[in-house]
GROMACS .gro file of C-alpha atoms in nm:
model
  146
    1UNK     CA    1  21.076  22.633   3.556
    2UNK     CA    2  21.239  23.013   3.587
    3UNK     CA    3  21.474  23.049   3.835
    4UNK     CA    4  21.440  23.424   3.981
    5UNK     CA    5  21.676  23.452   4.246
    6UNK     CA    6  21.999  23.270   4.371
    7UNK     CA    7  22.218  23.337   4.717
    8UNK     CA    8  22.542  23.167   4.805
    9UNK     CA    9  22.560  23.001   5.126
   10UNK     CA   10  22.745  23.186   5.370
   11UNK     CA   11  22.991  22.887   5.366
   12UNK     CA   12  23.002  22.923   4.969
   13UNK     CA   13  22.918  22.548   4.943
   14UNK     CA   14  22.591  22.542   4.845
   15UNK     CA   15  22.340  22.794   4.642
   16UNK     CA   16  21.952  22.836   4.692
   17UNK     CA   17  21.713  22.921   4.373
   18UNK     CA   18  21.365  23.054   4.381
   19UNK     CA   19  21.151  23.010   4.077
   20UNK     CA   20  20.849  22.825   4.026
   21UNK     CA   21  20.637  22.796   4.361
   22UNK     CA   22  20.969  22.645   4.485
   23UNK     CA   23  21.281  22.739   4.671
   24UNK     CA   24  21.543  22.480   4.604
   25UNK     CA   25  21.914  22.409   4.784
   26UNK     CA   26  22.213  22.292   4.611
   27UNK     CA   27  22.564  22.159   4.596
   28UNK     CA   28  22.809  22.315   4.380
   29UNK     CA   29  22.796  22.068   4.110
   30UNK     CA   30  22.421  22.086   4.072
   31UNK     CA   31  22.281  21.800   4.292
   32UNK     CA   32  21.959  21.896   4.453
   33UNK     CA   33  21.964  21.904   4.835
   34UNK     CA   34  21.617  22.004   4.915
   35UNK     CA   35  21.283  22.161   4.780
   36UNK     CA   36  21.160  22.415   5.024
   37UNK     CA   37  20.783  22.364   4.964
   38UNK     CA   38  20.470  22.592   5.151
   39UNK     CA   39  20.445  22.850   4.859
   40UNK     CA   40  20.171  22.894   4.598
   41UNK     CA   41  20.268  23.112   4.349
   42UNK     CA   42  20.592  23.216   4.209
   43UNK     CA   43  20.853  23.240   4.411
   44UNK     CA   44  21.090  23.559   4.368
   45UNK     CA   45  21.308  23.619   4.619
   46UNK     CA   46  21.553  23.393   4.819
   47UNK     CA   47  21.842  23.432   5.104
   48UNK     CA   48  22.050  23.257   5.327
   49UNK     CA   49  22.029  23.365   5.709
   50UNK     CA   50  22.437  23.466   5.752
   51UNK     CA   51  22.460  23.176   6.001
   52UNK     CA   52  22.355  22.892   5.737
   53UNK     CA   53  22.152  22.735   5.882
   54UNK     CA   54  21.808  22.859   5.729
   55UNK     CA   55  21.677  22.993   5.400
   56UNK     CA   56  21.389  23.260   5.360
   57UNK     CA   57  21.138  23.291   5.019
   58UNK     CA   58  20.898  23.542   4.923
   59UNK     CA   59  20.596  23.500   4.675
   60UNK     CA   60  20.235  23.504   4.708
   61UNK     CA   61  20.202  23.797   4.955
   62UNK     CA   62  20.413  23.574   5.228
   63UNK     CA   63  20.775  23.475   5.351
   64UNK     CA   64  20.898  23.137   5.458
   65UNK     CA   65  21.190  23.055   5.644
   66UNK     CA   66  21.289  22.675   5.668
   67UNK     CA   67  21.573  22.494   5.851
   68UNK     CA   68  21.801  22.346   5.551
   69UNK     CA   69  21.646  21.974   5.630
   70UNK     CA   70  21.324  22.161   5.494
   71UNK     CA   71  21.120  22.191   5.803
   72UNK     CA   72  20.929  22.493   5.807
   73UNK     CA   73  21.003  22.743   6.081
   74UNK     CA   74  20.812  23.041   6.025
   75UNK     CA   75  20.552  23.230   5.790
   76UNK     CA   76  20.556  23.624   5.785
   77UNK     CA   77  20.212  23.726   5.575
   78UNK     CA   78  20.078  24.131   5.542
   79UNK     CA   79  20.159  24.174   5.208
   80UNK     CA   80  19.851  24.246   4.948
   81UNK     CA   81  20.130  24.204   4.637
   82UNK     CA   82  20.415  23.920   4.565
   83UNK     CA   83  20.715  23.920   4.803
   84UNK     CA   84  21.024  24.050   4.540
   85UNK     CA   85  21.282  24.068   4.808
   86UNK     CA   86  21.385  23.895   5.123
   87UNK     CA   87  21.750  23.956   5.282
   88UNK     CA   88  21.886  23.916   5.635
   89UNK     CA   89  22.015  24.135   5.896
   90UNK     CA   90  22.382  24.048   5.959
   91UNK     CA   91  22.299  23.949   6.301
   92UNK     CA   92  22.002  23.710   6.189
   93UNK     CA   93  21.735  23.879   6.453
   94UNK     CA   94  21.549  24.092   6.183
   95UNK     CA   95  21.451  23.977   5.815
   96UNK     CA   96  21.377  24.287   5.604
   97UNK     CA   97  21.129  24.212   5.296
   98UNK     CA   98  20.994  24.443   5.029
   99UNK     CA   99  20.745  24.410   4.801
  100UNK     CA  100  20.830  24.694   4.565
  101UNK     CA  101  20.675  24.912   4.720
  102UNK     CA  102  20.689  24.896   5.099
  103UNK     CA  103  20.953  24.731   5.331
  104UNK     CA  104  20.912  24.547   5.677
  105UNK     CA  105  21.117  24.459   5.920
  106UNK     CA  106  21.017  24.091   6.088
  107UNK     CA  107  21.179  24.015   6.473
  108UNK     CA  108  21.342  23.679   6.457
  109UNK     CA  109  21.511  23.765   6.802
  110UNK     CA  110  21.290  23.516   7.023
  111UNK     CA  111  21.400  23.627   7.350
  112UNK     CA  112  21.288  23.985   7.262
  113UNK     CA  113  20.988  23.822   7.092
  114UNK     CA  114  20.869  23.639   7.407
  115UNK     CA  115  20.935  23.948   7.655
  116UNK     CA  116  20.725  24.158   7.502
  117UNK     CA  117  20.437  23.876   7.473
  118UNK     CA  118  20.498  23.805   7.873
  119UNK     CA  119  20.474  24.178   7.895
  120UNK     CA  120  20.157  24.210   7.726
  121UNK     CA  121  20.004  23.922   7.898
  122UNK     CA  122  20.156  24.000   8.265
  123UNK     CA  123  19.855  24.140   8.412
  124UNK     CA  124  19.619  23.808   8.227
  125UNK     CA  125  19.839  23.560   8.374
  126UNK     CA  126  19.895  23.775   8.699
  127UNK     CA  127  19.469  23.809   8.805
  128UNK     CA  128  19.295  23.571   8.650
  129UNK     CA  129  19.195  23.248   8.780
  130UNK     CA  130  19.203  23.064   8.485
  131UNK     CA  131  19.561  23.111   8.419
  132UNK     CA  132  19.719  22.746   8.449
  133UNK     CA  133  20.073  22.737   8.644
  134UNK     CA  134  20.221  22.658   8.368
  135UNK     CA  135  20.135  22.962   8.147
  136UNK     CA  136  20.229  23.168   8.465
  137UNK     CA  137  20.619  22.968   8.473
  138UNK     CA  138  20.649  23.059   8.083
  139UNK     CA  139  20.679  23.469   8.179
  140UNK     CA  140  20.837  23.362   8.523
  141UNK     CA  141  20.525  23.434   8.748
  142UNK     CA  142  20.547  23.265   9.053
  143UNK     CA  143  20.265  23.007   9.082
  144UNK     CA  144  19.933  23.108   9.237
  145UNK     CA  145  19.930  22.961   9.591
  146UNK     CA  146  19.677  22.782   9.669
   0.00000   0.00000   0.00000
């Protein structure tokens, strides 16, 4: 099928193609390392995070990212058009995507990711009963004594 988009490895050893409803890895002399599946249209844009060890693809209104053994790690969606371009940050906490006509910025940074969800849910987990001791340990609440 068409191949719409290629990225080099960061270790120049292997490329990634999008085309199809496929992302694909390979080696240097064209062996096929991996079909990144999860997509159902076209796929049009794909990168390499700058540590190499994960691969993003935009197409039907969505990004995946997968670990390079294929095993899907996340889905961004909140686009009403196709995904045409995925790249990113050089410090691998942000992927920017664009869809030709508006950009977002996705947090990959997990740490930052999970402080503001403890935030959010401090009060929840602080007051109500129903909270289980091990939610509360997640956002380092001390257990409810009993």
């Amino acid at each position: 099928s068409s191949v719409y988009s290629v990225a080099f490895s960061p270790d120049g050893k292997s490329v990634a193609t999008s085309g199809g409803n496929t992302a694909k890895l390979w080696s240097l002399d064209g062996k096929e390392l991996q079909t990144f599946k999860g997509h159902n249209s076209s796929v049009y844009s794909v990168a390499f995070s700058p540590d190499g060890k994960s691969v993003a693809a935009g197409d039907d209104n969505t990004v995946i990212m997968w670990s390079l053994d294929g095993k899907e790690l996340q889905t961004f969606k909140g686009y009403s058009s196709s995904v045409s371009d995925v790249t990113f940050s050089p410090d691998s906490k942000l992927i920017a995507t664009s869809d030709g006509n508006s950009l977002k910025l996705w947090n990959l940074n997990l740490d930052d990711l999970m402080a503001k969800g403890c935030a959010w849910l401090h009060d929840y987990l602080v007051n109500n009963p129903s909270a289980t001791d091990e939610e509360r340990e997640m956002c380092d609440i001390p257990p409810r004594q009993k």
